[in-house]
Amino acid sequence: MHASDYQQLAMRTAAPESDNARRLINAALGLTGEAGEFADTVKKIMFHGHTLDQPALINELGDVLWYVAQACTALDIDMSAVMEANVAKLRRRYPDGFSSDRSIQRDE
Ligand SMILES: [Mg+2]
């Protein structure tokens, strides 16, 4: 599935917002909450003796993705633009793949 297709399908279930500022705030709060749910699932696996529940983790990652789509919609950008910008940033930062030295001596 392409990012723009996902974004369009995901936003089919977004609540109507009066403006993009409200949509962006909703996305920011939702993204934080869903990232927390993902982290909580991992915490339970690592520290509470739960078995690795891949479907639960996929579900939470999907929730995170939904709010990323909402943030992109609020900013009037396609999700693929975010993906491309991130890859370009990482290529500049780690041209030969990750290295601890480059991470420690980062300019940004
Ligand atoms: Mg969730």
Short mmCIF file of C-alpha atoms and ligand atoms in Angstrom, two decimals, residues 34 37 59-60 63, ligand 1:
data_model
loop_
_atom_site.label_atom_id
_atom_site.label_comp_id
_atom_site.label_asym_id
_atom_site.label_seq_id
_atom_site.Cartn_x
_atom_site.Cartn_y
_atom_site.Cartn_z
CA GLU A 34 -0.80 5.75 20.88
CA GLU A 37 0.17 2.34 24.23
CA ASN A 59 -2.43 -2.76 16.17
CA GLU A 60 -0.72 -0.03 18.20
CA ASP A 63 -2.88 3.59 15.61
MG MG B 1 -4.15 2.07 20.45
#
